[in-house]
Coordinates of C-alpha atoms and ligand atoms in Angstrom, one line a residue:
M24 CA 61.1 82.7 105.7
G25 CA 62.4 82.5 102.2
D26 CA 65.6 80.8 101.0
K27 CA 67.0 78.7 103.8
Q28 CA 70.0 77.7 101.8
N29 CA 71.3 81.2 101.2
I30 CA 71.7 82.8 104.5
G31 CA 74.3 85.5 105.2
I32 CA 75.4 87.8 108.0
G33 CA 75.2 91.6 107.2
L34 CA 76.8 94.4 109.2
D35 CA 76.4 98.1 109.0
L36 CA 79.1 100.0 110.7
G37 CA 77.9 103.5 111.7
G38 CA 79.3 106.4 113.7
T39 CA 77.3 105.5 116.8
S40 CA 76.3 101.8 116.4
L41 CA 77.1 98.6 114.7
K42 CA 73.8 97.1 113.3
Y43 CA 73.9 93.6 112.2
A44 CA 71.6 90.7 111.2
L45 CA 71.2 87.2 110.0
C46 CA 69.2 87.3 106.8
T47 CA 68.4 85.5 103.6
I48 CA 69.6 86.4 100.1
D49 CA 66.0 87.6 99.5
G50 CA 66.1 90.2 102.2
D51 CA 64.2 88.3 105.0
I52 CA 65.6 89.2 108.4
I53 CA 65.9 86.2 110.7
T54 CA 67.4 88.0 113.7
Q55 CA 69.2 91.2 114.3
G56 CA 71.3 93.0 116.8
K57 CA 72.9 96.3 117.7
R58 CA 75.9 97.3 119.7
P59 CA 78.2 100.4 120.0
S60 CA 80.5 100.8 117.1
Y61 CA 83.5 102.1 119.1
A62 CA 84.1 104.6 116.3
Q63 CA 86.8 106.5 118.2
D64 CA 88.7 103.4 119.3
N65 CA 91.6 101.6 117.5
P66 CA 90.9 99.3 114.5
E67 CA 91.5 96.2 116.6
K68 CA 88.7 97.1 119.0
I69 CA 86.3 97.8 116.1
L70 CA 87.3 94.5 114.4
K71 CA 86.9 92.5 117.6
N72 CA 83.5 94.0 118.1
M73 CA 82.4 93.0 114.6
V74 CA 83.8 89.5 115.1
E75 CA 81.7 89.1 118.3
A76 CA 78.6 90.3 116.4
I77 CA 79.2 87.8 113.6
I78 CA 79.7 85.0 116.2
E79 CA 76.5 86.0 117.9
M80 CA 74.7 85.6 114.6
K81 CA 76.5 82.3 113.7
V82 CA 75.5 80.8 117.1
Y83 CA 71.9 81.9 116.5
A84 CA 71.9 80.3 113.0
E85 CA 73.4 77.0 114.2
R86 CA 70.7 76.7 117.0
S87 CA 68.1 77.2 114.3
G88 CA 69.7 74.6 112.0
L89 CA 70.9 77.2 109.5
T90 CA 74.4 77.7 108.0
P91 CA 75.5 81.3 107.1
R92 CA 77.5 81.2 103.9
V93 CA 78.8 84.7 103.6
V94 CA 79.4 88.0 105.5
G95 CA 78.7 91.4 104.0
L96 CA 79.8 94.7 105.6
G97 CA 79.2 98.3 104.9
S98 CA 81.9 100.5 106.4
P99 CA 82.5 104.3 106.2
G100 CA 85.4 105.3 104.1
S101 CA 86.6 104.5 100.6
I102 CA 87.0 100.7 100.2
D103 CA 89.0 98.8 97.7
I104 CA 86.2 96.3 97.0
D105 CA 88.4 93.7 95.4
R106 CA 90.5 93.3 98.6
G107 CA 88.0 94.6 101.1
F108 CA 90.6 97.0 102.1
L109 CA 89.8 100.3 103.8
H110 CA 91.8 103.3 102.7
G111 CA 91.7 106.4 105.0
S112 CA 90.2 108.3 106.2
T113 CA 86.9 108.8 107.7
P114 CA 86.2 111.9 109.9
N115 CA 83.8 110.1 112.3
F116 CA 86.3 107.2 112.8
R117 CA 89.6 108.7 113.8
F118 CA 91.8 105.6 113.5
W119 CA 89.8 103.6 111.1
K120 CA 92.0 103.7 108.1
N121 CA 94.4 101.4 106.1
V122 CA 92.7 98.3 107.5
A123 CA 92.6 95.0 105.6
I124 CA 89.0 94.5 106.9
A125 CA 88.0 91.5 104.8
E126 CA 91.2 89.6 105.4
E127 CA 91.2 90.3 109.1
L128 CA 87.6 89.1 109.5
K129 CA 88.0 86.2 107.2
Q130 CA 90.9 84.8 109.2
R131 CA 88.9 85.0 112.4
I132 CA 85.5 83.7 111.4
K133 CA 86.3 81.3 108.5
L134 CA 83.6 82.7 106.1
P135 CA 83.9 84.7 102.9
V136 CA 83.7 88.4 103.6
F137 CA 82.9 91.2 101.2
V138 CA 83.2 94.9 102.2
D139 CA 81.9 98.0 100.5
N140 CA 81.2 101.6 101.5
D141 CA 78.3 102.0 104.0
A142 CA 76.4 104.5 101.8
N143 CA 76.8 102.1 98.8
M144 CA 75.4 99.2 100.9
M145 CA 72.4 101.2 102.0
A146 CA 71.8 102.2 98.4
F147 CA 72.1 98.5 97.4
G148 CA 69.5 97.5 100.0
E149 CA 67.0 100.1 98.8
F150 CA 67.8 99.1 95.2
R151 CA 67.2 95.4 95.8
F152 CA 64.4 95.4 98.4
G153 CA 63.2 98.9 99.1
A154 CA 62.1 102.1 97.4
G155 CA 64.4 101.6 94.4
R156 CA 63.5 98.0 93.5
K157 CA 61.6 98.9 90.3
Y158 CA 64.3 101.3 89.0
R159 CA 67.7 101.2 87.3
N160 CA 68.9 104.8 87.6
I161 CA 68.8 105.8 91.2
I162 CA 70.4 108.4 93.5
C163 CA 70.4 107.6 97.2
L164 CA 71.2 110.1 99.9
T165 CA 71.6 109.2 103.5
I166 CA 71.2 112.2 105.8
G167 CA 72.7 111.6 109.2
T168 CA 75.8 112.8 111.0
G169 CA 77.1 113.4 107.5
I170 CA 75.6 112.9 104.0
G171 CA 76.3 109.7 102.2
G172 CA 75.6 109.1 98.5
G173 CA 74.9 106.0 96.4
I174 CA 74.5 106.0 92.6
F175 CA 73.0 103.4 90.4
I176 CA 73.5 103.8 86.6
N177 CA 71.6 101.3 84.4
G178 CA 71.2 99.0 87.4
Q179 CA 74.9 99.1 88.3
L180 CA 76.4 100.7 91.4
Y181 CA 78.7 103.4 90.3
R182 CA 81.9 103.7 92.4
G183 CA 84.3 105.7 90.3
A184 CA 87.8 104.8 89.2
A185 CA 89.2 104.2 92.7
C186 CA 86.0 103.3 94.5
A187 CA 86.1 106.8 96.1
G188 CA 83.3 108.4 94.1
S189 CA 79.6 109.1 94.7
E190 CA 80.4 111.5 97.6
L191 CA 77.3 113.5 96.9
G192 CA 77.5 115.1 100.4
H193 CA 80.7 116.8 99.4
S194 CA 79.2 118.7 96.5
T195 CA 79.9 122.4 96.9
V196 CA 76.7 124.4 97.7
V197 CA 78.4 127.5 99.1
I198 CA 81.6 128.8 97.5
D199 CA 84.3 129.2 100.2
G200 CA 81.7 128.2 102.8
I201 CA 82.1 126.3 106.1
A202 CA 85.2 124.1 106.3
C203 CA 84.4 120.4 105.8
N204 CA 86.0 117.2 107.2
C205 CA 86.8 116.2 103.6
G206 CA 89.4 119.0 103.4
G207 CA 87.2 121.2 101.2
N208 CA 84.6 123.8 102.2
G209 CA 81.1 124.8 101.5
C210 CA 80.0 121.1 101.1
L211 CA 76.3 120.1 101.2
E212 CA 77.1 118.0 104.3
Q213 CA 78.0 121.2 106.2
Y214 CA 74.6 122.7 105.4
A215 CA 72.0 119.9 105.3
S216 CA 73.2 117.1 107.6
A217 CA 71.8 116.4 111.1
T218 CA 75.0 117.9 112.4
A219 CA 74.5 121.1 110.4
I220 CA 70.9 121.4 111.7
V221 CA 72.0 121.1 115.3
R222 CA 74.9 123.6 114.8
Q223 CA 72.6 126.2 113.1
Y224 CA 69.9 125.8 115.7
E225 CA 72.4 126.3 118.5
A226 CA 73.7 129.4 116.9
Y227 CA 70.2 130.9 116.5
A228 CA 69.2 129.9 120.0
R229 CA 72.3 131.4 121.5
D230 CA 71.7 134.7 119.8
S231 CA 68.3 134.7 121.5
Q232 CA 69.8 133.9 124.9
I233 CA 68.1 130.5 125.0
K234 CA 69.7 128.1 127.4
L235 CA 70.9 125.0 125.6
N236 CA 71.0 121.5 126.9
D237 CA 71.8 118.0 125.6
R238 CA 68.3 117.6 124.1
H239 CA 69.1 120.3 121.6
K240 CA 71.9 118.1 120.2
D241 CA 69.3 115.6 119.1
V242 CA 68.0 116.4 115.7
Q243 CA 64.8 114.4 116.3
F244 CA 64.0 116.8 119.2
L245 CA 64.6 119.8 116.9
F246 CA 62.1 118.3 114.5
E247 CA 59.6 118.1 117.4
L248 CA 60.3 121.8 118.1
Y249 CA 59.8 122.4 114.4
R250 CA 56.3 120.9 114.5
E251 CA 55.6 123.1 117.6
K252 CA 56.6 126.1 115.4
D253 CA 59.7 127.0 117.3
T254 CA 61.2 129.9 115.4
H255 CA 64.8 128.8 115.6
A256 CA 64.1 125.2 114.8
R257 CA 62.0 126.3 111.8
R258 CA 64.8 128.5 110.6
A259 CA 67.6 125.9 111.0
I260 CA 65.6 123.1 109.4
D261 CA 64.1 125.2 106.6
E262 CA 67.6 126.3 105.7
A263 CA 68.9 122.7 105.7
I264 CA 66.0 121.7 103.5
Y265 CA 66.7 124.6 101.1
Y266 CA 70.4 123.5 100.7
L267 CA 69.4 119.9 100.2
G268 CA 66.8 120.9 97.6
R269 CA 69.5 122.8 95.7
G270 CA 71.9 119.8 95.9
V271 CA 69.1 117.5 94.7
A272 CA 68.4 119.8 91.8
S273 CA 72.0 119.5 90.7
F274 CA 71.9 115.7 91.0
I275 CA 68.7 115.6 88.9
N276 CA 70.5 117.7 86.2
I277 CA 73.6 115.6 86.2
F278 CA 72.3 112.1 86.5
N279 CA 68.7 112.4 85.2
P280 CA 67.7 109.6 87.6
E281 CA 64.3 107.9 87.7
I282 CA 64.2 108.2 91.4
I283 CA 65.9 109.9 94.3
I284 CA 65.7 108.1 97.6
I285 CA 66.4 110.0 100.8
G286 CA 67.2 108.0 103.9
G287 CA 68.8 108.4 107.4
G288 CA 67.4 109.7 110.6
V289 CA 66.5 113.1 109.3
A290 CA 64.4 111.7 106.4
E291 CA 62.4 109.8 108.9
S292 CA 61.2 112.9 110.6
G293 CA 58.0 113.2 108.6
S294 CA 56.6 113.5 105.0
F295 CA 56.8 117.3 105.2
Y296 CA 60.6 117.1 105.0
I297 CA 60.6 115.1 101.7
D298 CA 57.7 117.3 100.3
K299 CA 59.7 120.5 101.0
V300 CA 62.9 119.1 99.5
R301 CA 60.9 118.2 96.4
Q302 CA 59.4 121.7 96.2
I303 CA 62.9 123.3 96.2
A304 CA 64.4 120.8 93.8
S305 CA 61.5 121.3 91.4
K306 CA 62.1 125.0 91.3
F307 CA 65.7 124.7 90.3
A308 CA 66.2 121.5 88.3
M309 CA 65.9 121.5 84.5
E310 CA 62.6 120.6 83.0
S311 CA 63.8 117.7 80.8
S312 CA 65.4 115.8 83.7
L313 CA 62.8 116.8 86.3
K314 CA 59.8 115.7 84.4
D315 CA 59.5 112.1 85.5
V316 CA 61.8 111.9 88.5
K317 CA 60.4 110.7 91.8
L318 CA 61.7 111.9 95.1
V319 CA 60.8 109.6 98.0
A320 CA 61.8 108.6 101.5
A321 CA 63.8 105.4 101.9
S322 CA 61.6 102.5 102.8
L323 CA 63.9 100.1 104.7
G324 CA 64.9 102.4 107.6
N325 CA 68.1 101.3 109.3
T326 CA 67.9 97.8 107.9
A327 CA 68.9 98.9 104.4
G328 CA 72.6 98.8 105.2
Y329 CA 72.9 95.2 106.4
L330 CA 70.3 93.8 103.9
G331 CA 72.2 95.5 101.1
A332 CA 75.5 94.1 102.4
V333 CA 74.2 90.5 102.4
A334 CA 72.7 90.8 99.0
Y335 CA 75.9 92.3 97.7
A336 CA 78.0 89.7 99.4
F337 CA 76.0 86.9 97.7
E338 CA 76.4 88.7 94.3
R339 CA 80.2 88.8 94.8
L340 CA 80.2 85.2 96.0
I341 CA 78.4 84.1 92.9
N342 CA 80.6 86.2 90.6
T343 CA 83.8 84.8 92.1
G344 CA 82.6 81.4 90.8
L345 CA 81.8 79.7 94.1
N346 CA 78.7 77.6 94.1
T347 CA 76.1 79.0 96.5
K348 CA 74.0 75.9 96.8
Ligands
LIG415 ZN1 83.2 118.0 102.3

């Protein structure tokens, strides 16, 4: 294990689960845990659950003779990072809005707490410790229930004027297309997310009188069907890949990144997925930006969020002038 002085607790609040870990500033995981995120419950329930997770990590640390110095959290939604305040609203978390997250947690656990958007924290993790660590101009896409985006420009996380930017999943790919949770329509998320793949598969299967069951709601199962050359799975997934490739081509043209990192459950379904996205993007992006860009799968899996959150929290702690030693 690396730096025993600089230990933090990282949390990654997702639509299904809360993932968390005790780790070092250098990205070494000491122990980790996972529990339901209670996404559809009230904020108090979600906060209480996070406090319990933090205490679990604190107790583990104390038993190992370690002292966590900071807590970092990636949460869905747009976050005022100065105050760690969540503005509304996030479609997968119905009541999770207008919450003073950092303040609430700080009062209960007596540690400095820093909060940022979950997709930003995943991007931060990949930037520091994963596929992006040798690069300064990076686009991260997380393909799951929705599509999250993270943007690094010259080694700095880009957030926009009100910390509400980098919503790459809400780029329009179909004019007046499917209505989106964001209030717009035709967004990339509606055509290339896991949710979109399941919805399209179900539509095609229904047309062919195929009886659907719960397994068909699991995108990993649909990828299995894809590999078995199931017609409907092929059609749904190839379409999603096509839209993602078109979106990626736009991001290449706009940002001229060195690398595009694609993470989330869907990206872990096999190298063919990334290869196909690359093929489509290559066909549509402009030559000058396309020339040297790399398109790769994320390398940290579902640890990127909490590793990024701890690294980010330490950065903020140092920048606010507190001695970390
Ligand atoms: Zn949208």
